[in-house]
Short mmCIF file of C-alpha atoms in Angstrom, two decimals:
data_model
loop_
_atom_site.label_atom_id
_atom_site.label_comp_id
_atom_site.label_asym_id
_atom_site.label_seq_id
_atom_site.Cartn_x
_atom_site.Cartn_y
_atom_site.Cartn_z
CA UNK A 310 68.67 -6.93 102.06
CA UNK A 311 69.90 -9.05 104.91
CA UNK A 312 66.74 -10.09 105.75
CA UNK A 313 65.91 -11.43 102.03
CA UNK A 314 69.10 -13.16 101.59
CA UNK A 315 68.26 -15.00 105.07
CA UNK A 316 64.66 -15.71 104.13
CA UNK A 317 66.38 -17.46 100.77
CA UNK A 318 68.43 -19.42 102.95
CA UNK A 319 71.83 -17.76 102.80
CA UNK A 320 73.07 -16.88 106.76
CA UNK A 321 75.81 -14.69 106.89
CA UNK A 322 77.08 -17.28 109.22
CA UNK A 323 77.74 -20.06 106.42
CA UNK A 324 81.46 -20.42 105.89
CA UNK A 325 83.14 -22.01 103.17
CA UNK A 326 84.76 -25.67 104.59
CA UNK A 327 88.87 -24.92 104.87
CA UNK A 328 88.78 -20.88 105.20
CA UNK A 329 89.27 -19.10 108.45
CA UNK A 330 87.26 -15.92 110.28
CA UNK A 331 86.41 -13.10 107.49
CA UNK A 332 89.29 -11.05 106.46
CA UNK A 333 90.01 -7.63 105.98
CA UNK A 334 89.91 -7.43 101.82
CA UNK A 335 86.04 -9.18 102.07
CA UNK A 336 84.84 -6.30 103.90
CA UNK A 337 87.40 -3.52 102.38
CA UNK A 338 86.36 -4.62 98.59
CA UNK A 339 82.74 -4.06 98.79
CA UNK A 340 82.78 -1.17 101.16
CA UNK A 341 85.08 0.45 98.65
CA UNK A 342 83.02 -0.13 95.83
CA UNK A 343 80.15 1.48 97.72
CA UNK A 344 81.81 4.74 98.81
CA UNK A 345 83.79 5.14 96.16
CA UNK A 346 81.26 6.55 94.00
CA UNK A 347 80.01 8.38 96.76
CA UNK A 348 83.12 10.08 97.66
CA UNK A 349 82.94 11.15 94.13
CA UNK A 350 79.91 12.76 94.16
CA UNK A 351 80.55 14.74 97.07
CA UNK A 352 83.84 16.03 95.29
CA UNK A 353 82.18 16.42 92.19
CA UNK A 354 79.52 18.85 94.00
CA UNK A 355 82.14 20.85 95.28
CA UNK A 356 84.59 20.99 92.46
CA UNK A 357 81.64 22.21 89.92
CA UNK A 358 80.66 24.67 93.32
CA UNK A 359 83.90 26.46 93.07
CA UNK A 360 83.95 26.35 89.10
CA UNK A 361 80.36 28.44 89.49
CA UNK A 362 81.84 30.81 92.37
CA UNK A 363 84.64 31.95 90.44
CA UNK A 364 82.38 32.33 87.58
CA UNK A 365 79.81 34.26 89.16
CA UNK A 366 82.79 36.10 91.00
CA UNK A 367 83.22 37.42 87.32
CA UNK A 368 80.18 37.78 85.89
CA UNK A 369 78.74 39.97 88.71
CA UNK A 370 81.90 42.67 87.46
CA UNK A 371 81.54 42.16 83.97
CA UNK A 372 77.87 41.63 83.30
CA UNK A 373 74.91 44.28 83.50
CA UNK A 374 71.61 43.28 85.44
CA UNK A 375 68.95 43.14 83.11
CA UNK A 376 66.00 44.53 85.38
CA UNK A 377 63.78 43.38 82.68
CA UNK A 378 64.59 40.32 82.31
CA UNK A 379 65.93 39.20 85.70
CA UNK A 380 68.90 38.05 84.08
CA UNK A 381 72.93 39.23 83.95
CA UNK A 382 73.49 40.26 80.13
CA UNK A 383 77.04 39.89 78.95
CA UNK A 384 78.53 41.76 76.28
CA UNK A 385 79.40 39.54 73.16
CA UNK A 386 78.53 38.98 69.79
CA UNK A 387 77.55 34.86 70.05
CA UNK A 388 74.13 33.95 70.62
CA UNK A 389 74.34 32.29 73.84
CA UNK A 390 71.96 31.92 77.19
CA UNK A 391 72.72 29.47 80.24
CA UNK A 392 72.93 29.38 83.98
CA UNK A 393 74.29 29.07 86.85
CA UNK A 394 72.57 26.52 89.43
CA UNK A 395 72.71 26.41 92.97
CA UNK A 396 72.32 28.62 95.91
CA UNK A 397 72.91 31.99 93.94
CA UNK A 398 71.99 31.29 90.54
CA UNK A 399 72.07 33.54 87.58
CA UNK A 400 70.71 33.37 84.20
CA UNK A 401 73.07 34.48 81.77
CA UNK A 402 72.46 36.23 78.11
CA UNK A 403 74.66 37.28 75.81
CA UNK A 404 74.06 40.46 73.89
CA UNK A 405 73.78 38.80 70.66
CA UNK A 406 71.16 36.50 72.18
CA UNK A 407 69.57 39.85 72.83
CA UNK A 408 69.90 41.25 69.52
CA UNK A 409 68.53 38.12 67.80
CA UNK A 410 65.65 36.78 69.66
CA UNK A 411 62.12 38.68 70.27
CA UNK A 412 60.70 39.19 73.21
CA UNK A 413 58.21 36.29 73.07
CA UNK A 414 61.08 33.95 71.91
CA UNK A 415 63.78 35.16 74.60
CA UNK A 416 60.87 34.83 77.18
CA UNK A 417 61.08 30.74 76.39
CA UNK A 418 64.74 31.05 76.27
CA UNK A 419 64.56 32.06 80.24
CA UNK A 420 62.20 30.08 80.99
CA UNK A 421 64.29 26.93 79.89
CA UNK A 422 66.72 28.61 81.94
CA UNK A 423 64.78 28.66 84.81
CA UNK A 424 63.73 25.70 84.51
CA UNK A 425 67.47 23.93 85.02
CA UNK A 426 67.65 26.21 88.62
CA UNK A 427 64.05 24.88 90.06
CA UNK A 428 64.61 21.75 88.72
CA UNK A 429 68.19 21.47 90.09
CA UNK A 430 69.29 19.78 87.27
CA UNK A 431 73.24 20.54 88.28
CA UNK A 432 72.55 17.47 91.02
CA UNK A 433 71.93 15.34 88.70
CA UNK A 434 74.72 16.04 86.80
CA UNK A 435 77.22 16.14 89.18
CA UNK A 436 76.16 12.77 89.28
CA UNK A 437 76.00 11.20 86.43
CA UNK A 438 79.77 13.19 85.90
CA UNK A 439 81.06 11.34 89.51
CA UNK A 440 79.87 7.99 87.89
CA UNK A 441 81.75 8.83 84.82
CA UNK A 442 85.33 9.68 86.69
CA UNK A 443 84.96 6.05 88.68
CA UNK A 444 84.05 4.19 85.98
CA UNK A 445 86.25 5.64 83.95
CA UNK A 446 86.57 2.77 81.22
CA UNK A 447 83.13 1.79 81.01
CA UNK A 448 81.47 2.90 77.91
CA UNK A 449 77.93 3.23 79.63
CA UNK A 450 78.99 5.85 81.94
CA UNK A 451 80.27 8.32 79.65
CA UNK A 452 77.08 7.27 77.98
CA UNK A 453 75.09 7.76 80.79
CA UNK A 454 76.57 11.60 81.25
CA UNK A 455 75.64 12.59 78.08
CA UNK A 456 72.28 11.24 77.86
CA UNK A 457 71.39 12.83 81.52
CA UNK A 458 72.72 16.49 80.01
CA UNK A 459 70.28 15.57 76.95
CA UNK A 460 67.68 14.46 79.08
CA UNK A 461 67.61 17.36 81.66
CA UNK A 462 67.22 19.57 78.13
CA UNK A 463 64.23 17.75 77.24
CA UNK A 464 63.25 18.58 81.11
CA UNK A 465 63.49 22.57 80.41
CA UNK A 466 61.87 22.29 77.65
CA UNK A 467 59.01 21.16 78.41
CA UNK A 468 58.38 23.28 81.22
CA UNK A 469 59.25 26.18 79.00
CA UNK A 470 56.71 24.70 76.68
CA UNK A 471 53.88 24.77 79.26
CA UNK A 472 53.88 28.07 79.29
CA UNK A 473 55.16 30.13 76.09
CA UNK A 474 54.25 28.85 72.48
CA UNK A 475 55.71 26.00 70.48
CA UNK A 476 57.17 28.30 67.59
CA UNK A 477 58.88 30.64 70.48
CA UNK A 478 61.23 27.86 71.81
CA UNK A 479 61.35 26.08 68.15
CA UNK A 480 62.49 29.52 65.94
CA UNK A 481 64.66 30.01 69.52
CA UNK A 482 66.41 27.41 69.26
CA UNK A 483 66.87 27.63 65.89
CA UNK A 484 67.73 30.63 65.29
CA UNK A 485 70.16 30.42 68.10
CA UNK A 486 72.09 27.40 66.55
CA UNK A 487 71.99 28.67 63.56
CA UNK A 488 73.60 32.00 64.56
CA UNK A 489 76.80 30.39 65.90
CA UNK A 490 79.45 31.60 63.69
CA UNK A 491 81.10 27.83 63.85
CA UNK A 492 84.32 29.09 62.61
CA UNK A 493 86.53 26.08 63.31
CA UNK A 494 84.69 25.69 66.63
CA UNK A 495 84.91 22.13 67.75
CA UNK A 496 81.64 20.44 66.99
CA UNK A 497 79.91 18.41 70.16
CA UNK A 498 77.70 16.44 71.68
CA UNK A 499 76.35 14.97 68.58
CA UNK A 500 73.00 16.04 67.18
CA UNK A 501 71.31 17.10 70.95
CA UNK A 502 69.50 19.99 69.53
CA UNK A 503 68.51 18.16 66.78
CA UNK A 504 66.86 15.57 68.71
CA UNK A 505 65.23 18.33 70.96
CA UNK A 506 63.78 20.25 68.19
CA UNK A 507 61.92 17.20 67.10
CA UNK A 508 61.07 16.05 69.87
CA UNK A 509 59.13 19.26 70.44
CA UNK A 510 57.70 19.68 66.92
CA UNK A 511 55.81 16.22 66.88
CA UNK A 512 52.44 17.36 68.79
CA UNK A 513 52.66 14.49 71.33
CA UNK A 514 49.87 13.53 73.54
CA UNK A 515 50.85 12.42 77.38
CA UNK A 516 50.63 8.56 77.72
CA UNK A 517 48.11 6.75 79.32
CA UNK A 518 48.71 6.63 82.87
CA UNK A 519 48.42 2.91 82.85
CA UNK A 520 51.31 2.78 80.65
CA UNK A 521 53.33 5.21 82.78
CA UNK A 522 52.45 2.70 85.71
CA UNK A 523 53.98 -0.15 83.83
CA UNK A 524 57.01 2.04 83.04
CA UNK A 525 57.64 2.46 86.31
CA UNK A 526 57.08 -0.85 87.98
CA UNK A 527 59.31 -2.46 85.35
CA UNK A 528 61.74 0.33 86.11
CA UNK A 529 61.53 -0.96 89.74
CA UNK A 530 61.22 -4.48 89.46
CA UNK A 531 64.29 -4.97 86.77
CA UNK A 532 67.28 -4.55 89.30
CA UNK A 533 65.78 -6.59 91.83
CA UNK A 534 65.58 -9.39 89.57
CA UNK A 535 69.00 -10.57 89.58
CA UNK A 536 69.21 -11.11 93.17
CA UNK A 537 65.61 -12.75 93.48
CA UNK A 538 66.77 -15.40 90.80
CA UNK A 539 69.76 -15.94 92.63
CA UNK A 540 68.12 -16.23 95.96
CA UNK A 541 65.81 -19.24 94.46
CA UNK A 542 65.01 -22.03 96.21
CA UNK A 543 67.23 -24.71 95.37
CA UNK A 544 69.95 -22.58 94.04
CA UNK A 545 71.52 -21.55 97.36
CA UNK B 3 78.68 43.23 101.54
CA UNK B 4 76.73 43.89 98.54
CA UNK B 5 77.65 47.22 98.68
CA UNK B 6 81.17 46.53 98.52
CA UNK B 7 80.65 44.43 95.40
CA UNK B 8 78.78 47.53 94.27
CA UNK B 9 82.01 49.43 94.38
CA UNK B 10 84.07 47.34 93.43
CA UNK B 11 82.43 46.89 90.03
CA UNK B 12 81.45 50.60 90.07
CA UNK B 13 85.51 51.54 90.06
CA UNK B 14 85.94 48.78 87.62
CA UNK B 15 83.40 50.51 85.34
CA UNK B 16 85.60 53.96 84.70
CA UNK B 17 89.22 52.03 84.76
CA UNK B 18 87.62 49.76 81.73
CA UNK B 19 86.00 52.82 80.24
CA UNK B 20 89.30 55.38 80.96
CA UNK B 21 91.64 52.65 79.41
CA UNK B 22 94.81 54.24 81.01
CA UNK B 23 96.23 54.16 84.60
CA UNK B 24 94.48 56.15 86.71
CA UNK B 25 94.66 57.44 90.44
CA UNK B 26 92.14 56.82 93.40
CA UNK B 27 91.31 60.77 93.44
CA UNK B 28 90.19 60.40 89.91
CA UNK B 29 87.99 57.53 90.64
CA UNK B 30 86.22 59.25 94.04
CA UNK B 31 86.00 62.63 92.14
CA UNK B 32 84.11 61.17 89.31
CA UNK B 33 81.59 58.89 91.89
CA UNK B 34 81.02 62.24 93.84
CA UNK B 35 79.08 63.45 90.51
CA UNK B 36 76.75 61.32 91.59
CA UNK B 37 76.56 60.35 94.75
CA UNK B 38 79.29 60.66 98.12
CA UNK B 39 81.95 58.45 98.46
CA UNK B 40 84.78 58.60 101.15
CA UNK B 41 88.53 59.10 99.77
CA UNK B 42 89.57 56.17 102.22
CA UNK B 43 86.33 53.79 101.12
CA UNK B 44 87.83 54.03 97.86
CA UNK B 45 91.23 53.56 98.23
CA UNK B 46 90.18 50.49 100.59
CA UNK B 47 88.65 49.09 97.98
CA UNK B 48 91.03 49.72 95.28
CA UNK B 49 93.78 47.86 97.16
CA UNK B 50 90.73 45.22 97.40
CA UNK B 51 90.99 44.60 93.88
CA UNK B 52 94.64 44.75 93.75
CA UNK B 53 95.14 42.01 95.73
CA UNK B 54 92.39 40.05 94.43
CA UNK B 55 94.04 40.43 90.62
CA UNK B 56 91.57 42.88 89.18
CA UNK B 57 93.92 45.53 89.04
CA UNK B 58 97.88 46.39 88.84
CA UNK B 59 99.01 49.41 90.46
CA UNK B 60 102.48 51.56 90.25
CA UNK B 61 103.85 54.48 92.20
CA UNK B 62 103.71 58.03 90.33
CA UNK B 63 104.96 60.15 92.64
CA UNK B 64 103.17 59.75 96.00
CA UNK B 65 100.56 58.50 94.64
CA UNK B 66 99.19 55.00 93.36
CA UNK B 67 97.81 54.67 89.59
CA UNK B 68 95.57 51.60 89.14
CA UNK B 69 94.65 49.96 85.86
CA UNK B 70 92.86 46.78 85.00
CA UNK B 71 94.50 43.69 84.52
CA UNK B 72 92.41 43.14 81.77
CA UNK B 73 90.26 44.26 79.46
CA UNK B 74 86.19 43.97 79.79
CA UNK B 75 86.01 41.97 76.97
CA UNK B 76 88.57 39.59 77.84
CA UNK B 77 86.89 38.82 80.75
CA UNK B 78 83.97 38.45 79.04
CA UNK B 79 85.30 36.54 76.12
CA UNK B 80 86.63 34.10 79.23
CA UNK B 81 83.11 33.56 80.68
CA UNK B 82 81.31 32.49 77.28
CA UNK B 83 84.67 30.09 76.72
CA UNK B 84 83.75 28.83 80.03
CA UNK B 85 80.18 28.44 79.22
CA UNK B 86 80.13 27.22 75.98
CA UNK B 87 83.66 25.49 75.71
CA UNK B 88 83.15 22.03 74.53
CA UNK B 89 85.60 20.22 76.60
CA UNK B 90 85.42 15.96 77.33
CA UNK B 91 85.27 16.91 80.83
CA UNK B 92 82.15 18.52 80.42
CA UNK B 93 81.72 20.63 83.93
CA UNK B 94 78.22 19.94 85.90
CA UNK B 95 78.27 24.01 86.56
CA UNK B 96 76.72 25.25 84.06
CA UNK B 97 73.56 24.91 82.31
CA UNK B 98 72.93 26.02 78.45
CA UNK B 99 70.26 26.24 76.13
CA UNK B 100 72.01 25.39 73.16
CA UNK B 101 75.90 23.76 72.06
CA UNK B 102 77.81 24.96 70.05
CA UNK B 103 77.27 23.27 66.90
CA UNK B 104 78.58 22.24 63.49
CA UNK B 105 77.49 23.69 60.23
CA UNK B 106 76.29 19.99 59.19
CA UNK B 107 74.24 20.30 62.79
CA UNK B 108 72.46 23.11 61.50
CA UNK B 109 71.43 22.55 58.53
CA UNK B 110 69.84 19.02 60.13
CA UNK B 111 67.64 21.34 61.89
CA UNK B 112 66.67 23.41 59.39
CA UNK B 113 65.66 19.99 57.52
CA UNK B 114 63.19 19.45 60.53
CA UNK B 115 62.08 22.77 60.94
CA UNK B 116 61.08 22.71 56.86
CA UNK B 117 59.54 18.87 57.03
CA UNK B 118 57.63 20.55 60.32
CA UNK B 119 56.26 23.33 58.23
CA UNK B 120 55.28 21.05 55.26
CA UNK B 121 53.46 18.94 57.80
CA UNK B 122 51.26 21.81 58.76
CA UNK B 123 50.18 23.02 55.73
CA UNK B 124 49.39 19.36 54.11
#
């Protein structure tokens, strides 16, 4: 970076007529700025760490291993299945999860499941959840958070989807909202499972990997932009 | 270690089940049905629990008598609240196949699932 901004003519050396040496908020501002976010990460990755330990802590007394399914079933009448990521993950279902889904769709239930531990999606959530808490009162980060968890969804699904049928995730899910007694239960999220079901109903082909090329090099190229037009001759 | 855990969940097991305080002879007579346990492994363990707020014990007698803090399904009704709770601060620890959702919610997806099922029999 130091390099670019000396080949466009700015030395770190140039000093404003009438000021004196660099002082201590110059370097303290953007350093702060930098590891702040940072900082957060790191304490994110440990808070949501001990939130998982003291829930697996429980769930190894409470639940029953499911041999069958390599997953920890819990006793209780909602339809539920998630996980926990990390370094001893479990995959959780509920007994009413059990009772409603067949085999074939529980098996894409899991595999979704599964999918969130290989993929360790709770990284990038952790994330996206540090950049929330520092920028607290900017609407795009509490954006960002919950278009990451939606995202990472769309993730699991599809690698469910590569190997177990389209109508066992589809009736899955479905069948899984739909048994949620929502008796006064607070509403989220807006319409995530929504968008996921039909996002996985409309037969999509892959794009062309030409197009995925130009996705990605505009991807690239669009943060780099403001400090290249800034750098231009003339303007320094 | 594992083993420990083991134990620990096996006495957990018949103080849910037995639903009344309930001394460590009890407990290491009923394992020995199946399988041989030391009197001291258990009562190790036991005070294990105790201190880790599993259990509460009192004095009858000489003896201790144990019982859960809780019930199983407490505990378990804790977990799913945990997992499916629908907080602002939405906790990066867990992962979930589905939200909880609103009536209105549902019945959005059974509109897609039926314009789906249109679409493949036109």
């Amino acid at each position: 970076m130091s390099g670019l901004l000396r080949f466009c003519g700015l030395t770190f050396d140039a000093r404003i007529p009438g000021t004196g040496p660099v002082g201590v908020p110059a370097i303290a501002v953007p350093a702060s700025v930098t590891l702040l976010p940072l900082v957060c990460f790191a304490h994110e990755l440990l808070r949501a760490r001990r939130v998982r330990a003291h829930h697996r802590g429980v769930l190894d007394m409470v639940g029953r291993r499911s041999a069958r399914w390599r997953a920890t079933a819990l006793d209780h009448d909602t339809p539920a299945a998630y996980c926990l990521p990390g370094r001893r993950p479990r995959i959780v279902v509920s007994a009413g999860a059990l009772k409603l889904l067949s085999p074939a769709q529980l098996e894409s239930v899991l595999e979704h499941e599964r999918a969130h531990i290989a993929g360790r999606h709770h990284l990038a959530l952790a994330a996206t959840e540090a950049f929330a808490r520092v920028f607290r009162w900017l609407p795009l980060a509490r954006e960002a958070r919950a278009q990451t968890a939606l995202l990472l969804e769309m993730a699991a699904d599809d690698r469910a989807l590569r190997r177990h049928p389209r109508e066992a995730l589809v009736s899955a899910l479905y069948a899984m909202a739909a048994g949620r007694a929502p008796g006064g239960a607070f509403s989220v999220g807006g319409p995530d499972a929504v968008v996921r079901l039909r996002r996985i109903l409309e037969a999509r082909r892959r794009p062309h990997p030409a197009l995925r090329g130009m996705v990605v090099a505009a991807a690239v190229a669009v943060p780099l932009l403001p400090p290249l037009l800034g750098c231009a001759p003339g303007m320094g | 270690m594992r083993r420990l855990g083991e134990l620990e969940a096996e006495i957990m097991d018949r103080l849910w089940a037995w639903q009344r305080p309930t001394t460590v002879r009890e407990i290491v007579d009923d394992i020995n049905e199946h399988r041989p346990v030391a009197y001291t492994t258990v009562m190790t363990v036991a005070s294990i629990l105790y201190n880790k707020g599993w259990l509460l014990r009192a004095k009858e007698g000489r003896a201790w008598v144990y019982s859960p803090v809780r019930s199983r399904e407490e505990y378990t009704a804790a977990l799913m609240e945990d997992a499916l709770g629908t907080s602002e601060d939405r906790s990066a620890a867990l992962a979930h196949f589905v939200e909880q959702m609103g009536p209105e919610e549902v019945s959005a997806l059974r509109k897609a699932l039926r314009a789906a099922g249109r679409r493949t029999q036109a």
